[in-house]
Amino acid sequence: AIVPLMAQHHHPRAVEATTKYFLTQATAAAVILFASTTNAWTTGEWNMTNMSNPTATAMILAALALKIGLAPMHFWMPEVLQGLDLLTGLILSTWQKLAPLALIIQTAQAFDPLLLSALGLTSTLVGGWGGLNQTQLRKILAYSSIAHMGWMIIILQYAPQLTLLALLMYVLMTSAAFLTLKFSSATKINTLATIWSKSPMLTTTAALVLLSLGGLPPLTGFMPKWFILQELAKQGLPLTATVMALAALISLYFYLRLCYTMTLTISPNITTS
């Protein structure tokens, strides 16, 4: 149903993004079907909640990770988001995550804990590293989305309710960010430098939203990160928690860069200064 929304602007990039999105999602759906068939072949039941076949569970996790864009299956995400307009991008990065995440949460107990941790860690690191060198806002938001998905997956096996909390916070903050960009029709970092003169109040709140996405206290985005790190420490995984915190620090850099351009400079001197 989202394909016509994505292709509604008859632009080569939009069509390319739509095609990429359709192919990745179709591949993931086919792999899920194949995995559940494999599971039914070995166990004789079609139930997804308690799968016992390790091959099938690994395949389902890979397919669902491809659907929500977890690293290392994240490569389609920035390109697809870059080809869309901001509202469709908002739907893609919030609403379209709900169904695959629901499946992941339901089948979480069957997955290999090491695999989940690896997916979560690589996603936060890739989401941090990838966003550093970007000038396009939609790509930055795509990498931010990958990093947030990593935070959700890392805690899934220990406290699924924290995954839901992180998802809720992510959806709220990302919606705010996308709608702000839509209001000011900004797609590049340079455009942000001139927003303050048009709508100062919106610029202030947008800066707060970006810092919240980065996870700075006392803003809302800090809460899920704090709980997740606390839970990881409780489970006796201080190293994982440390790496996650440092990865959050990397992605904080590009949120800060956006804030800097938006609220701390006047137009001619932009990010280079």
Coordinates of N, CA, C and O in Angstrom, one line a residue, residues 30-163:
A30 N 9.7 -13.3 1.3 CA 9.9 -14.6 0.8 C 10.8 -15.4 1.7 O 10.5 -16.6 1.9
V31 N 11.8 -14.8 2.3 CA 12.6 -15.5 3.3 C 11.8 -15.9 4.5 O 12.0 -17.0 5.0
I32 N 10.9 -15.1 5.0 CA 10.1 -15.4 6.1 C 9.2 -16.6 5.8 O 9.1 -17.6 6.6
L33 N 8.6 -16.6 4.6 CA 7.8 -17.7 4.2 C 8.6 -19.0 4.1 O 8.2 -20.1 4.6
F34 N 9.8 -18.9 3.5 CA 10.7 -20.1 3.4 C 11.1 -20.6 4.8 O 11.1 -21.8 5.0
A35 N 11.4 -19.7 5.7 CA 11.8 -20.1 7.1 C 10.6 -20.8 7.8 O 10.8 -21.8 8.4
S36 N 9.4 -20.2 7.7 CA 8.3 -20.9 8.3 C 7.9 -22.2 7.7 O 7.5 -23.2 8.4
T37 N 8.2 -22.3 6.4 CA 8.0 -23.6 5.7 C 9.0 -24.6 6.3 O 8.6 -25.8 6.6
T38 N 10.2 -24.2 6.4 CA 11.3 -25.1 6.9 C 10.9 -25.5 8.3 O 11.1 -26.7 8.7
N39 N 10.5 -24.6 9.1 CA 10.1 -24.9 10.5 C 8.9 -25.9 10.5 O 8.9 -26.9 11.3
A40 N 7.9 -25.7 9.6 CA 6.8 -26.6 9.6 C 7.3 -28.0 9.1 O 6.8 -29.0 9.5
W41 N 8.2 -28.0 8.2 CA 8.8 -29.3 7.7 C 9.4 -30.1 8.8 O 9.3 -31.3 8.8
T42 N 10.2 -29.4 9.7 CA 10.9 -30.2 10.7 C 10.0 -30.5 11.9 O 10.1 -31.5 12.5
T43 N 9.1 -29.5 12.3 CA 8.4 -29.7 13.6 C 6.9 -30.1 13.3 O 6.3 -30.5 14.3
G44 N 6.4 -29.8 12.2 CA 5.0 -30.2 11.9 C 4.0 -29.1 12.4 O 2.8 -29.4 12.4
E45 N 4.5 -27.9 12.8 CA 3.5 -26.9 13.1 C 3.9 -25.6 12.6 O 5.1 -25.3 12.4
W46 N 2.9 -24.7 12.3 CA 3.1 -23.4 11.6 C 3.2 -22.3 12.6 O 3.2 -21.1 12.2
N47 N 3.3 -22.6 13.9 CA 3.3 -21.6 14.9 C 4.7 -20.8 14.9 O 5.7 -21.4 15.0
M48 N 4.6 -19.5 14.9 CA 5.8 -18.7 14.9 C 6.3 -18.4 16.3 O 7.5 -18.0 16.5
T49 N 5.5 -18.6 17.4 CA 5.9 -18.1 18.7 C 6.9 -19.0 19.4 O 7.8 -18.5 20.1
N50 N 6.9 -20.3 19.2 CA 7.9 -21.1 19.8 C 8.6 -22.0 18.7 O 8.3 -23.2 18.7
M51 N 9.4 -21.4 17.9 CA 10.1 -22.2 16.9 C 11.3 -22.9 17.5 O 12.0 -22.3 18.3
S52 N 11.5 -24.1 17.1 CA 12.6 -24.9 17.7 C 13.8 -25.1 16.7 O 14.9 -25.4 17.1
N53 N 13.5 -24.9 15.4 CA 14.5 -25.1 14.4 C 15.5 -23.9 14.3 O 15.1 -22.8 13.9
P54 N 16.8 -24.1 14.6 CA 17.7 -23.0 14.6 C 17.9 -22.3 13.3 O 18.0 -21.1 13.2
T55 N 17.9 -23.1 12.2 CA 18.0 -22.5 10.9 C 16.9 -21.6 10.6 O 17.0 -20.4 10.1
A56 N 15.6 -22.0 10.9 CA 14.4 -21.2 10.6 C 14.4 -19.9 11.4 O 14.1 -18.9 10.9
T57 N 14.8 -20.0 12.7 CA 14.8 -18.8 13.5 C 15.8 -17.8 13.0 O 15.6 -16.6 13.0
A58 N 17.0 -18.3 12.7 CA 18.1 -17.4 12.2 C 17.6 -16.7 10.9 O 17.8 -15.5 10.7
M59 N 16.9 -17.5 10.0 CA 16.5 -16.9 8.8 C 15.4 -15.9 9.0 O 15.4 -14.8 8.4
I60 N 14.5 -16.2 9.9 CA 13.4 -15.2 10.2 C 14.0 -13.9 10.8 O 13.6 -12.8 10.4
L61 N 15.0 -14.1 11.7 CA 15.6 -12.9 12.3 C 16.3 -12.0 11.2 O 16.1 -10.8 11.2
A62 N 17.0 -12.7 10.3 CA 17.6 -12.0 9.2 C 16.6 -11.3 8.3 O 16.8 -10.1 8.0
A63 N 15.5 -11.9 8.0 CA 14.5 -11.3 7.2 C 13.8 -10.1 7.8 O 13.6 -9.1 7.2
L64 N 13.5 -10.3 9.1 CA 12.9 -9.1 9.8 C 13.9 -8.0 10.0 O 13.5 -6.8 10.0
A65 N 15.2 -8.3 10.2 CA 16.2 -7.3 10.3 C 16.3 -6.5 9.0 O 16.4 -5.3 9.0
L66 N 16.2 -7.3 7.9 CA 16.2 -6.6 6.6 C 15.0 -5.7 6.4 O 15.1 -4.6 5.9
K67 N 13.8 -6.1 7.0 CA 12.6 -5.3 6.8 C 12.7 -4.0 7.6 O 12.3 -3.0 7.1
I68 N 13.3 -4.0 8.8 CA 13.4 -2.8 9.5 C 14.7 -2.0 9.3 O 14.9 -0.9 9.8
G69 N 15.6 -2.6 8.6 CA 16.8 -1.9 8.2 C 17.9 -2.0 9.3 O 18.5 -0.9 9.6
L70 N 18.1 -3.1 10.0 CA 19.1 -3.2 11.0 C 20.4 -3.5 10.2 O 20.5 -4.2 9.2
A71 N 21.5 -3.0 10.7 CA 22.8 -3.3 10.1 C 23.1 -4.8 10.4 O 22.7 -5.3 11.5
P72 N 23.7 -5.6 9.5 CA 24.3 -5.2 8.2 C 23.3 -5.3 7.1 O 23.8 -5.4 5.9
M73 N 22.0 -5.3 7.3 CA 21.0 -5.3 6.2 C 20.4 -3.9 6.1 O 19.2 -3.8 5.7
H74 N 21.2 -2.9 6.3 CA 20.6 -1.6 6.3 C 20.8 -0.8 5.1 O 20.3 0.3 4.9
F75 N 21.5 -1.4 4.1 CA 22.0 -0.5 3.0 C 20.9 0.1 2.1 O 21.1 1.2 1.6
W76 N 19.7 -0.5 2.1 CA 18.6 0.1 1.3 C 18.1 1.3 2.0 O 17.5 2.2 1.3
M77 N 18.1 1.4 3.3 CA 17.4 2.4 4.1 C 17.7 3.9 3.7 O 16.8 4.7 3.4
P78 N 19.0 4.3 3.8 CA 19.3 5.7 3.5 C 18.9 6.1 2.0 O 18.4 7.1 1.8
E79 N 19.2 5.2 1.1 CA 18.9 5.5 -0.3 C 17.4 5.6 -0.6 O 17.0 6.5 -1.3
V80 N 16.6 4.7 0.0 CA 15.2 4.8 -0.2 C 14.6 6.0 0.4 O 13.9 6.8 -0.2
L81 N 15.1 6.3 1.7 CA 14.6 7.5 2.4 C 14.9 8.8 1.6 O 14.2 9.8 1.5
Q82 N 16.1 8.8 1.0 CA 16.6 10.0 0.3 C 15.7 10.3 -0.9 O 15.6 11.4 -1.4
G83 N 15.2 9.2 -1.5 CA 14.4 9.4 -2.8 C 12.9 9.9 -2.5 O 12.2 10.2 -3.5
L84 N 12.5 9.9 -1.2 CA 11.1 10.2 -1.0 C 10.9 11.6 -0.5 O 11.8 12.2 0.0
D85 N 9.6 12.1 -0.5 CA 9.4 13.3 0.2 C 9.3 13.1 1.7 O 9.2 12.0 2.1
L86 N 9.2 14.2 2.5 CA 9.4 14.1 3.9 C 8.2 13.3 4.6 O 8.4 12.6 5.5
L87 N 7.0 13.5 4.1 CA 5.8 12.8 4.8 C 5.9 11.3 4.5 O 5.6 10.5 5.5
T88 N 6.2 10.9 3.3 CA 6.3 9.5 3.0 C 7.5 8.9 3.8 O 7.4 7.8 4.3
G89 N 8.5 9.7 3.9 CA 9.7 9.3 4.7 C 9.3 9.1 6.1 O 9.8 8.2 6.8
L90 N 8.4 9.9 6.6 CA 8.0 9.8 8.0 C 7.2 8.5 8.2 O 7.5 7.7 9.2
I91 N 6.3 8.2 7.3 CA 5.6 6.9 7.3 C 6.6 5.7 7.3 O 6.5 4.8 8.1
L92 N 7.5 5.8 6.4 CA 8.5 4.7 6.2 C 9.3 4.5 7.5 O 9.6 3.4 7.9
S93 N 9.7 5.6 8.1 CA 10.6 5.4 9.3 C 9.9 5.2 10.6 O 10.6 4.9 11.6
T94 N 8.6 5.4 10.6 CA 7.9 5.1 11.9 C 6.9 4.0 11.7 O 7.1 2.9 12.3
W95 N 5.8 4.2 11.0 CA 4.7 3.2 10.9 C 5.2 1.9 10.3 O 4.7 0.8 10.7
Q96 N 6.1 2.0 9.3 CA 6.5 0.7 8.6 C 7.4 -0.1 9.5 O 7.7 -1.3 9.2
K97 N 7.8 0.4 10.7 CA 8.6 -0.4 11.6 C 7.8 -1.3 12.5 O 8.3 -2.2 13.1
L98 N 6.5 -0.9 12.6 CA 5.7 -1.5 13.7 C 5.5 -3.0 13.5 O 5.7 -3.8 14.4
A99 N 5.1 -3.4 12.2 CA 4.8 -4.8 12.0 C 6.0 -5.7 12.2 O 5.9 -6.7 12.9
P100 N 7.1 -5.4 11.5 CA 8.3 -6.3 11.7 C 8.7 -6.4 13.2 O 9.0 -7.5 13.7
L101 N 8.7 -5.2 13.9 CA 9.1 -5.2 15.3 C 8.1 -6.1 16.1 O 8.6 -6.7 17.1
A102 N 6.8 -6.0 15.8 CA 5.9 -6.9 16.5 C 6.2 -8.3 16.4 O 6.2 -9.1 17.4
L103 N 6.6 -8.7 15.1 CA 7.0 -10.1 14.9 C 8.3 -10.5 15.7 O 8.4 -11.5 16.3
I104 N 9.2 -9.5 15.6 CA 10.5 -9.8 16.3 C 10.3 -9.9 17.8 O 10.8 -10.8 18.5
I105 N 9.4 -9.1 18.4 CA 9.2 -9.2 19.9 C 8.5 -10.5 20.2 O 8.8 -11.1 21.2
Q106 N 7.5 -10.9 19.3 CA 6.8 -12.2 19.6 C 7.7 -13.4 19.5 O 7.6 -14.3 20.3
T107 N 8.7 -13.4 18.6 CA 9.5 -14.5 18.5 C 10.9 -14.4 19.1 O 11.8 -15.1 18.9
A108 N 11.0 -13.3 20.0 CA 12.3 -13.0 20.6 C 13.0 -14.1 21.3 O 14.2 -14.3 21.3
Q109 N 12.1 -14.9 22.0 CA 12.7 -16.0 22.9 C 13.4 -17.0 22.1 O 14.3 -17.7 22.6
A110 N 13.0 -17.2 20.8 CA 13.6 -18.3 20.1 C 15.0 -17.9 19.5 O 15.8 -18.8 19.1
F111 N 15.3 -16.6 19.4 CA 16.5 -16.2 18.7 C 17.7 -16.4 19.5 O 17.7 -16.5 20.8
D112 N 18.9 -16.5 18.9 CA 20.2 -16.7 19.5 C 20.5 -15.3 20.2 O 20.6 -14.3 19.5
P113 N 20.8 -15.3 21.5 CA 21.1 -14.1 22.2 C 22.3 -13.3 21.6 O 22.3 -12.1 21.4
L114 N 23.3 -14.1 21.2 CA 24.5 -13.5 20.7 C 24.2 -12.8 19.4 O 24.7 -11.7 19.1
L115 N 23.4 -13.4 18.5 CA 23.0 -12.8 17.3 C 22.3 -11.5 17.5 O 22.6 -10.5 16.8
L116 N 21.3 -11.5 18.4 CA 20.6 -10.3 18.7 C 21.6 -9.2 19.2 O 21.5 -8.0 18.7
S117 N 22.5 -9.5 20.1 CA 23.4 -8.5 20.6 C 24.3 -8.0 19.5 O 24.5 -6.8 19.4
A118 N 24.8 -8.9 18.6 CA 25.6 -8.5 17.5 C 24.9 -7.5 16.6 O 25.4 -6.5 16.1
L119 N 23.6 -7.9 16.3 CA 22.8 -7.0 15.4 C 22.6 -5.6 16.0 O 22.8 -4.6 15.4
G120 N 22.3 -5.6 17.3 CA 22.1 -4.3 18.0 C 23.3 -3.5 18.0 O 23.3 -2.3 17.7
L121 N 24.5 -4.1 18.4 CA 25.7 -3.3 18.5 C 26.1 -2.8 17.1 O 26.5 -1.6 17.0
T122 N 26.1 -3.7 16.1 CA 26.5 -3.2 14.7 C 25.6 -2.1 14.3 O 26.1 -1.1 13.7
S123 N 24.3 -2.2 14.6 CA 23.4 -1.2 14.1 C 23.7 0.2 14.7 O 23.7 1.2 14.1
T124 N 23.9 0.2 16.1 CA 24.2 1.5 16.7 C 25.5 2.1 16.2 O 25.6 3.3 15.9
L125 N 26.5 1.2 16.0 CA 27.8 1.7 15.4 C 27.7 2.2 14.0 O 28.1 3.3 13.7
V126 N 27.0 1.4 13.2 CA 26.8 1.8 11.8 C 26.0 3.1 11.7 O 26.3 4.0 10.9
G127 N 24.9 3.2 12.5 CA 24.0 4.3 12.5 C 24.8 5.6 12.9 O 24.5 6.7 12.5
G128 N 25.8 5.4 13.8 CA 26.6 6.5 14.2 C 27.6 6.9 13.1 O 27.7 8.1 12.7
W129 N 28.4 5.9 12.7 CA 29.4 6.2 11.7 C 28.9 6.7 10.4 O 29.4 7.6 9.7
G130 N 27.7 6.1 9.9 CA 27.2 6.4 8.6 C 26.7 7.9 8.5 O 26.8 8.5 7.5
G131 N 26.2 8.4 9.6 CA 25.6 9.7 9.6 C 26.6 10.8 9.7 O 26.2 12.0 9.4
L132 N 27.8 10.5 10.0 CA 28.8 11.6 10.3 C 29.1 12.4 9.1 O 29.2 13.6 9.1
N133 N 29.2 11.8 7.9 CA 29.6 12.5 6.7 C 28.5 13.0 5.8 O 28.8 13.3 4.7
Q134 N 27.3 13.0 6.3 CA 26.1 13.3 5.4 C 25.8 14.8 5.5 O 25.9 15.4 6.5
T135 N 25.3 15.3 4.4 CA 24.7 16.6 4.3 C 23.2 16.6 4.1 O 22.6 17.6 4.3
Q136 N 22.7 15.5 3.6 CA 21.3 15.4 3.3 C 20.5 15.0 4.6 O 20.9 14.0 5.2
L137 N 19.5 15.8 5.0 CA 18.8 15.5 6.2 C 18.1 14.2 6.2 O 18.1 13.5 7.3
R138 N 17.6 13.8 5.1 CA 16.8 12.5 5.1 C 17.8 11.3 5.4 O 17.5 10.4 6.0
K139 N 19.0 11.4 4.8 CA 20.0 10.3 5.1 C 20.4 10.3 6.5 O 20.6 9.3 7.1
I140 N 20.6 11.5 7.1 CA 20.9 11.6 8.5 C 19.8 11.0 9.3 O 20.1 10.2 10.3
L141 N 18.6 11.3 9.0 CA 17.5 10.6 9.8 C 17.4 9.1 9.5 O 17.0 8.4 10.4
A142 N 17.8 8.7 8.3 CA 17.8 7.2 8.1 C 18.9 6.6 9.0 O 18.6 5.5 9.6
Y143 N 20.1 7.2 9.1 CA 21.1 6.6 9.9 C 20.7 6.6 11.4 O 21.0 5.7 12.2
S144 N 20.0 7.7 11.8 CA 19.6 7.9 13.1 C 18.6 6.7 13.4 O 18.6 6.1 14.5
S145 N 17.7 6.4 12.4 CA 16.7 5.4 12.6 C 17.4 4.0 12.8 O 17.0 3.2 13.6
I146 N 18.5 3.8 12.0 CA 19.3 2.5 12.1 C 19.8 2.4 13.6 O 19.7 1.3 14.2
A147 N 20.4 3.5 14.1 CA 21.0 3.5 15.4 C 19.9 3.2 16.5 O 20.1 2.4 17.4
H148 N 18.7 3.8 16.3 CA 17.7 3.6 17.3 C 17.1 2.2 17.3 O 16.9 1.6 18.3
M149 N 17.1 1.6 16.1 CA 16.6 0.2 16.0 C 17.6 -0.7 16.7 O 17.3 -1.7 17.3
G150 N 18.9 -0.4 16.6 CA 19.9 -1.1 17.3 C 19.7 -1.1 18.8 O 19.8 -2.1 19.5
W151 N 19.3 0.1 19.4 CA 19.0 0.2 20.8 C 17.9 -0.7 21.1 O 17.8 -1.3 22.2
M152 N 16.9 -0.7 20.2 CA 15.7 -1.6 20.6 C 16.0 -3.0 20.6 O 15.5 -3.8 21.4
I153 N 16.9 -3.5 19.6 CA 17.2 -4.9 19.5 C 18.1 -5.4 20.6 O 18.0 -6.5 21.1
I154 N 19.0 -4.5 21.1 CA 20.0 -5.0 22.0 C 19.3 -5.4 23.4 O 19.8 -6.3 24.1
I155 N 18.2 -4.8 23.7 CA 17.6 -5.0 25.0 C 16.5 -6.0 24.9 O 16.0 -6.5 26.0
L156 N 16.1 -6.4 23.7 CA 15.0 -7.2 23.5 C 14.9 -8.5 24.3 O 13.9 -8.9 24.8
Q157 N 16.1 -9.2 24.4 CA 16.0 -10.5 25.1 C 16.0 -10.4 26.6 O 15.6 -11.3 27.3
Y158 N 16.3 -9.2 27.1 CA 16.3 -9.0 28.6 C 15.0 -8.3 29.1 O 14.5 -8.7 30.1
A159 N 14.6 -7.3 28.4 CA 13.4 -6.6 28.8 C 12.7 -6.0 27.6 O 12.9 -4.9 27.2
P160 N 11.7 -6.9 27.1 CA 11.0 -6.4 25.9 C 10.2 -5.2 26.1 O 10.0 -4.4 25.1
Q161 N 9.8 -4.9 27.3 CA 9.0 -3.7 27.6 C 9.8 -2.4 27.3 O 9.3 -1.4 26.9
L162 N 11.2 -2.5 27.5 CA 12.0 -1.4 27.2 C 12.2 -1.2 25.7 O 12.3 -0.1 25.2
T163 N 12.1 -2.3 24.9 CA 12.1 -2.2 23.5 C 10.9 -1.4 23.0 O 11.0 -0.4 22.2

